[in-house]
C-alpha atoms as one frame of an Amber mdcrd trajectory, in Angstrom:
protein
   0.120  -0.075   0.100   1.273   3.741  -0.675   2.107   5.986   1.730  -0.757
   8.175   0.902  -3.025   5.588   1.313  -1.852   4.883   4.618  -2.159   8.753
   5.331  -5.741   8.554   3.798  -6.642   5.694   6.365  -5.348   7.369   9.210
  -6.980  10.576   8.918 -10.435   8.942   7.810 -10.762  10.623   4.352 -14.410
   9.926   3.677 -15.497  11.376   6.868 -13.802  14.754   6.216 -16.868  15.373
   3.790 -18.935  15.543   7.032 -17.055  18.596   8.370 -17.909  21.552   6.009
 -21.554  21.368   6.660 -21.041  22.302  10.196 -19.771  25.553   9.591 -22.196
  26.157   6.671 -25.191  25.353   8.448 -23.995  27.117  11.764 -23.523  30.354
   9.477 -27.176  30.137   8.161 -28.248  29.071  11.775 -27.334  32.780  12.882
 -28.951  34.389  10.053 -26.317  34.963   7.599 -25.090  34.106   4.302 -21.677
  32.086   4.322 -19.062  34.506   3.489 -15.150  34.527   3.216 -14.764  34.136
   7.092 -17.165  31.019   6.762 -14.625  29.437   4.690 -12.023  30.332   7.298
 -14.197  28.412   9.709 -14.623  25.430   7.141 -10.710  25.339   6.882 -10.359
  25.757  10.849 -12.868  22.942  11.463 -11.258  20.448   8.727  -8.019  21.146
  10.328  -9.135  20.193  13.995 -11.163  17.355  12.937  -8.056  15.587  11.003
  -6.122  16.827  14.159  -8.463  14.521  16.109  -8.139  11.784  13.812  -4.526
  11.437  13.814  -4.358  11.928  17.660  -7.005   9.250  18.149  -4.888   6.698
  16.445  -1.810   7.781  18.366  -3.630   7.465  21.491  -5.316   4.063  20.622
  -1.980   2.576  19.051  -1.526  -0.315  21.628  -5.336  -0.968  21.729  -5.426
  -1.216  18.028  -2.318  -3.698  17.939  -4.672  -6.140  19.179  -8.208  -5.231
  18.034  -7.148  -3.843  14.546  -3.763  -4.379  13.847  -4.367  -3.468  10.017
  -4.497   0.322  11.099  -1.739   2.360   9.816   0.202   2.854  13.070  -0.012
  -0.732  14.458   0.694  -1.894  10.974   3.731  -0.039  10.952   2.934   2.000
   7.649   3.026   5.304   9.731   5.085   6.050  12.584   3.647   6.877  16.062
   5.670  10.172  15.990   4.601  11.273  12.522   1.048  10.948  13.502   1.362
  13.071  16.748   3.479  15.489  15.057   0.680  15.923  12.344  -1.888  16.285
  15.340  -0.164  18.983  16.874   0.501  20.725  13.309  -3.102  20.516  12.081
  -4.327  22.191  15.654  -2.180  24.951  15.286  -3.191  25.437  11.894  -6.888
  25.101  12.702  -6.663  27.436  15.726  -4.564  30.037  13.318  -7.184  29.873
  10.601 -10.182  30.589  13.272  -7.974  33.547  14.464  -8.011  34.947  10.900
 -11.709  34.839  11.183 -11.854  37.218  13.999 -11.775  36.843  17.688 -15.367
  35.420  18.126 -14.292  32.432  15.924 -11.008  32.027  17.906 -13.101  32.069
  21.381 -14.922  28.999  19.855 -12.288  27.313  18.266 -10.033  27.246  21.372
 -12.264  25.368  23.513 -13.007  23.113  20.336  -9.366  22.287  20.113  -8.970
  21.455  23.838 -12.154  19.290  23.480 -10.853  17.361  20.786  -7.444  16.811
  22.525  -9.197  15.834  26.124 -11.367  13.324  24.214  -8.697  11.467  22.694
  -6.077  11.664  25.664  -8.273  11.360  28.613 -12.224  11.118  28.198 -12.769
   8.686  24.926 -12.826   5.387  27.470 -14.963   7.340  30.342 -18.779   7.782
  30.605 -17.930  11.394  29.660 -16.693  10.522  26.151 -19.795  10.546  23.984
 -20.440  14.120  25.683 -17.420  15.103  24.705 -17.608  14.331  21.018 -20.962
  15.842  21.061 -19.733  18.860  22.584 -16.880  18.949  19.971 -19.731  18.620
  16.991 -21.638  21.411  18.554 -18.581  23.757  18.904 -17.638  22.906  15.378
 -21.353  24.359  14.255 -20.936  27.570  16.500 -17.369  28.061  14.886 -19.312
  28.860  11.460 -21.758  31.236  13.338 -19.140  32.964  15.380 -16.891  33.361
  12.328 -19.522  34.514   9.994 -21.651  36.976  12.141 -19.722  36.869  15.480
 -23.320  35.643  17.159 -22.737  32.064  17.658 -25.471  32.114  20.234 -28.224
  32.384  17.522 -27.323  28.839  16.457 -27.163  27.142  19.905 -30.712  25.195
  19.149 -29.404  23.608  16.143 -25.963  23.069  17.591 -27.925  21.017  20.305
 -29.808  18.983  17.689 -26.377  18.090  15.846 -24.845  17.358  19.073 -27.406
  15.078  20.012 -26.954  12.790  16.799 -23.259  13.010  17.546 -23.797  11.568
  20.958 -25.776   8.796  19.724 -23.281   7.801  16.878 -20.166   7.875  19.306
 -22.123   5.879  22.106 -22.680   3.134  19.222 -19.202   3.506  18.298 -17.754
   2.372  21.663 -18.670  -1.208  20.838 -17.767  -1.263  17.275 -14.987  -3.827
  17.969 -16.807  -6.065  20.294 -20.630  -5.833  19.653 -22.733  -7.688  21.796
 -25.234  -5.586  23.177 -28.560  -3.982  21.532 -29.064  -1.074  23.677 -26.801
   1.747  22.097 -28.027   1.243  18.699 -31.591   1.135  20.246 -31.038   4.387
  21.951 -29.317   5.754  18.575 -32.471   4.733  16.664 -34.621   6.737  19.067
 -32.526   9.668  19.136 -32.563   9.739  15.090 -36.354   9.310  15.403 -36.904
  12.304  17.789 -34.366  14.585  15.342 -36.143  13.596  12.456 -39.404  14.793
  14.018 -37.838  18.041  15.355 -35.744  19.378  11.868 -38.405  19.695   9.453
 -40.487  22.047  11.676 -38.593  24.992  10.849 -36.814  27.349  12.983 -39.670
  28.939  14.262 -41.318  26.054  15.541 -38.065  24.180  17.103 -36.039  27.353
  18.728 -35.134  26.449  22.230 -36.292  22.712  22.043 -34.229  19.868  23.197
 -34.736  16.240  22.621 -34.839  15.653  26.134 -38.296  17.211  26.138 -39.375
  15.550  23.016 -41.336  12.825  24.886 -39.215   9.715  23.605 -41.043   6.604
  24.001 -39.546   3.048  23.371 -37.158   2.839  20.267 -39.629   0.586  18.840
 -42.407   2.890  19.021 -40.659   5.922  17.854 -38.954   3.968  14.979 -42.618
   2.659  13.893 -43.783   6.239  14.264 -41.432   7.806  11.933 -41.084   5.070
   9.190 -37.203   3.938  10.366 -36.277   0.730   9.380 -39.806   0.028   7.724
 -38.601   0.795   4.333 -40.464   4.096   3.772 -38.545   6.808   2.328 -40.431
   9.856   3.719 -42.285   9.412   6.891 -45.846   9.844   6.558 -46.550  12.606
   9.124 -43.103  14.498   9.571 -43.858  18.046   8.657 -47.380  19.228   7.399
 -45.621  22.094   5.419 -46.217  21.585   1.685 -44.226  24.602   0.580 -40.992
  23.963  -1.624 -38.887  24.736   1.834 -41.027  22.667   3.937 -40.642  19.816
   1.004 -37.058  20.452   1.357 -36.821  20.256   5.195 -39.006  16.898   4.997
 -36.875  15.308   1.919 -33.348  16.054   4.245 -34.991  14.794   7.234 -36.008
  11.468   5.576 -32.501  10.975   3.906 -30.919  11.425   7.596 -33.512   9.033
   8.806 -32.805   6.464   6.338 -29.031   6.967   6.450 -28.690   6.344  10.013
 -31.762   4.540  11.081 -31.472   1.392   8.564 -27.808   0.415   9.892 -28.815
   1.389  13.483 -31.918  -1.255  13.239 -29.692  -4.128  11.689 -27.007  -3.654
  14.638 -29.989  -3.512  17.126 -31.238  -7.059  15.610 -27.813  -8.535  15.734
 -25.150  -6.315  17.687 -22.195  -8.306  16.104 -19.100  -6.053  15.315 -19.457
  -5.845  11.735 -23.038  -4.519  12.161 -22.032  -2.385  14.849 -19.316  -0.984
  12.578 -21.758  -0.275   9.858 -23.893   1.439  12.151 -21.166   3.844  13.185
 -20.417   4.372   9.370 -24.259   4.924   8.913 -24.081   7.400  11.728 -21.302
   9.382  10.597 -22.574   9.565   6.858 -26.072  10.521   8.055 -24.150  13.916
   9.613 -24.442  15.183   5.952 -28.007  14.928   5.531 -28.656  16.619   8.923
 -26.749  19.279   8.255 -28.404  20.297   5.418 -31.710  19.554   7.051 -30.623
  22.242   9.621 -29.493  24.606   6.884 -32.713  24.367   5.208 -34.673  24.648
   8.539 -33.050  28.108   8.933 -34.211  29.004   5.627 -31.176  28.517   3.286
 -32.325  26.102   0.634 -29.348  26.793  -1.588 -26.892  26.202   1.364 -28.835
  23.086   2.190 -28.332  21.608  -1.452 -24.493  22.330  -1.363 -24.241  20.326
   2.030 -26.360  17.718   0.635 -23.979  17.601  -2.424 -21.256  16.205  -0.343
 -22.991  12.993   0.562 -22.288  11.304  -2.917 -18.636  12.506  -2.809 -17.831
  11.000   0.553 -19.825   7.693  -0.484 -17.743   7.589  -3.454 -14.421   7.690
  -1.371 -15.882   5.543   1.471 -15.827   2.491  -1.007 -12.069   3.092  -1.097
 -11.000   3.691   2.383 -13.040   2.853   5.603 -14.783   5.681   7.120 -14.439
   4.255  10.760
């Protein structure tokens, strides 16, 4: 294998396409059009995300030597010192790009970088791990708002929704090499169902709402209610808005539900390592239609479509390099 492929595996290249939508959806959630500062936020996000990927494998190199010896570090294709150096350099670049976007962006990027390092080095295998990862994704969303408008607070409701999805994916990922329990994918399935209900309502109808108050019932009941795992492409009663904007929100929410819900369902029925890993991959890929749905929810259809266009590109590269 070439050295470039080894780095593509280390940095999880297909997952990189889930990153720009954070800043783009954050910008429109704050009531602005993406601009040059949004591009700086995207660059910062990409660097910090890839820093986390490199640092993750560096921190897990002993564990991967047992469970995943084919990974770039335990297989010897990349030296641990090179991965750690890359993590440091990418972190510095990410913070520098945020600083160029302005003080509000730097004020978000600094705790985002700290969260990434804290997760990989200390929190990953603790109960706080999934919450740290959710916080990182939410902060990445706020970074786009802070860089574009200087007002990240306006994007807090959508950041909470995006963070909830990340919390669910990360909880499932903690069992991806062992499998053995249906509870995490069932919980993720329930969270997906709740988000599928909330996102199409539009910013006015969902501002200030949280998943905690959404009345989650059992995973099976929620899945049936939204059509997840039943083969229906569009939930029958997700959003009654028949305008083009409402139809776009509903379509993107349905794409999110299908992308995440089906592999979660399979993993819940058979929590083997392969199906659990597929569930994690599906959850990561579902981030893109969720970001697009959040942009549509904020009233920016063009931004939503631009984010959604990243999904097929990510799928193309996922056939060559594993996303997990």
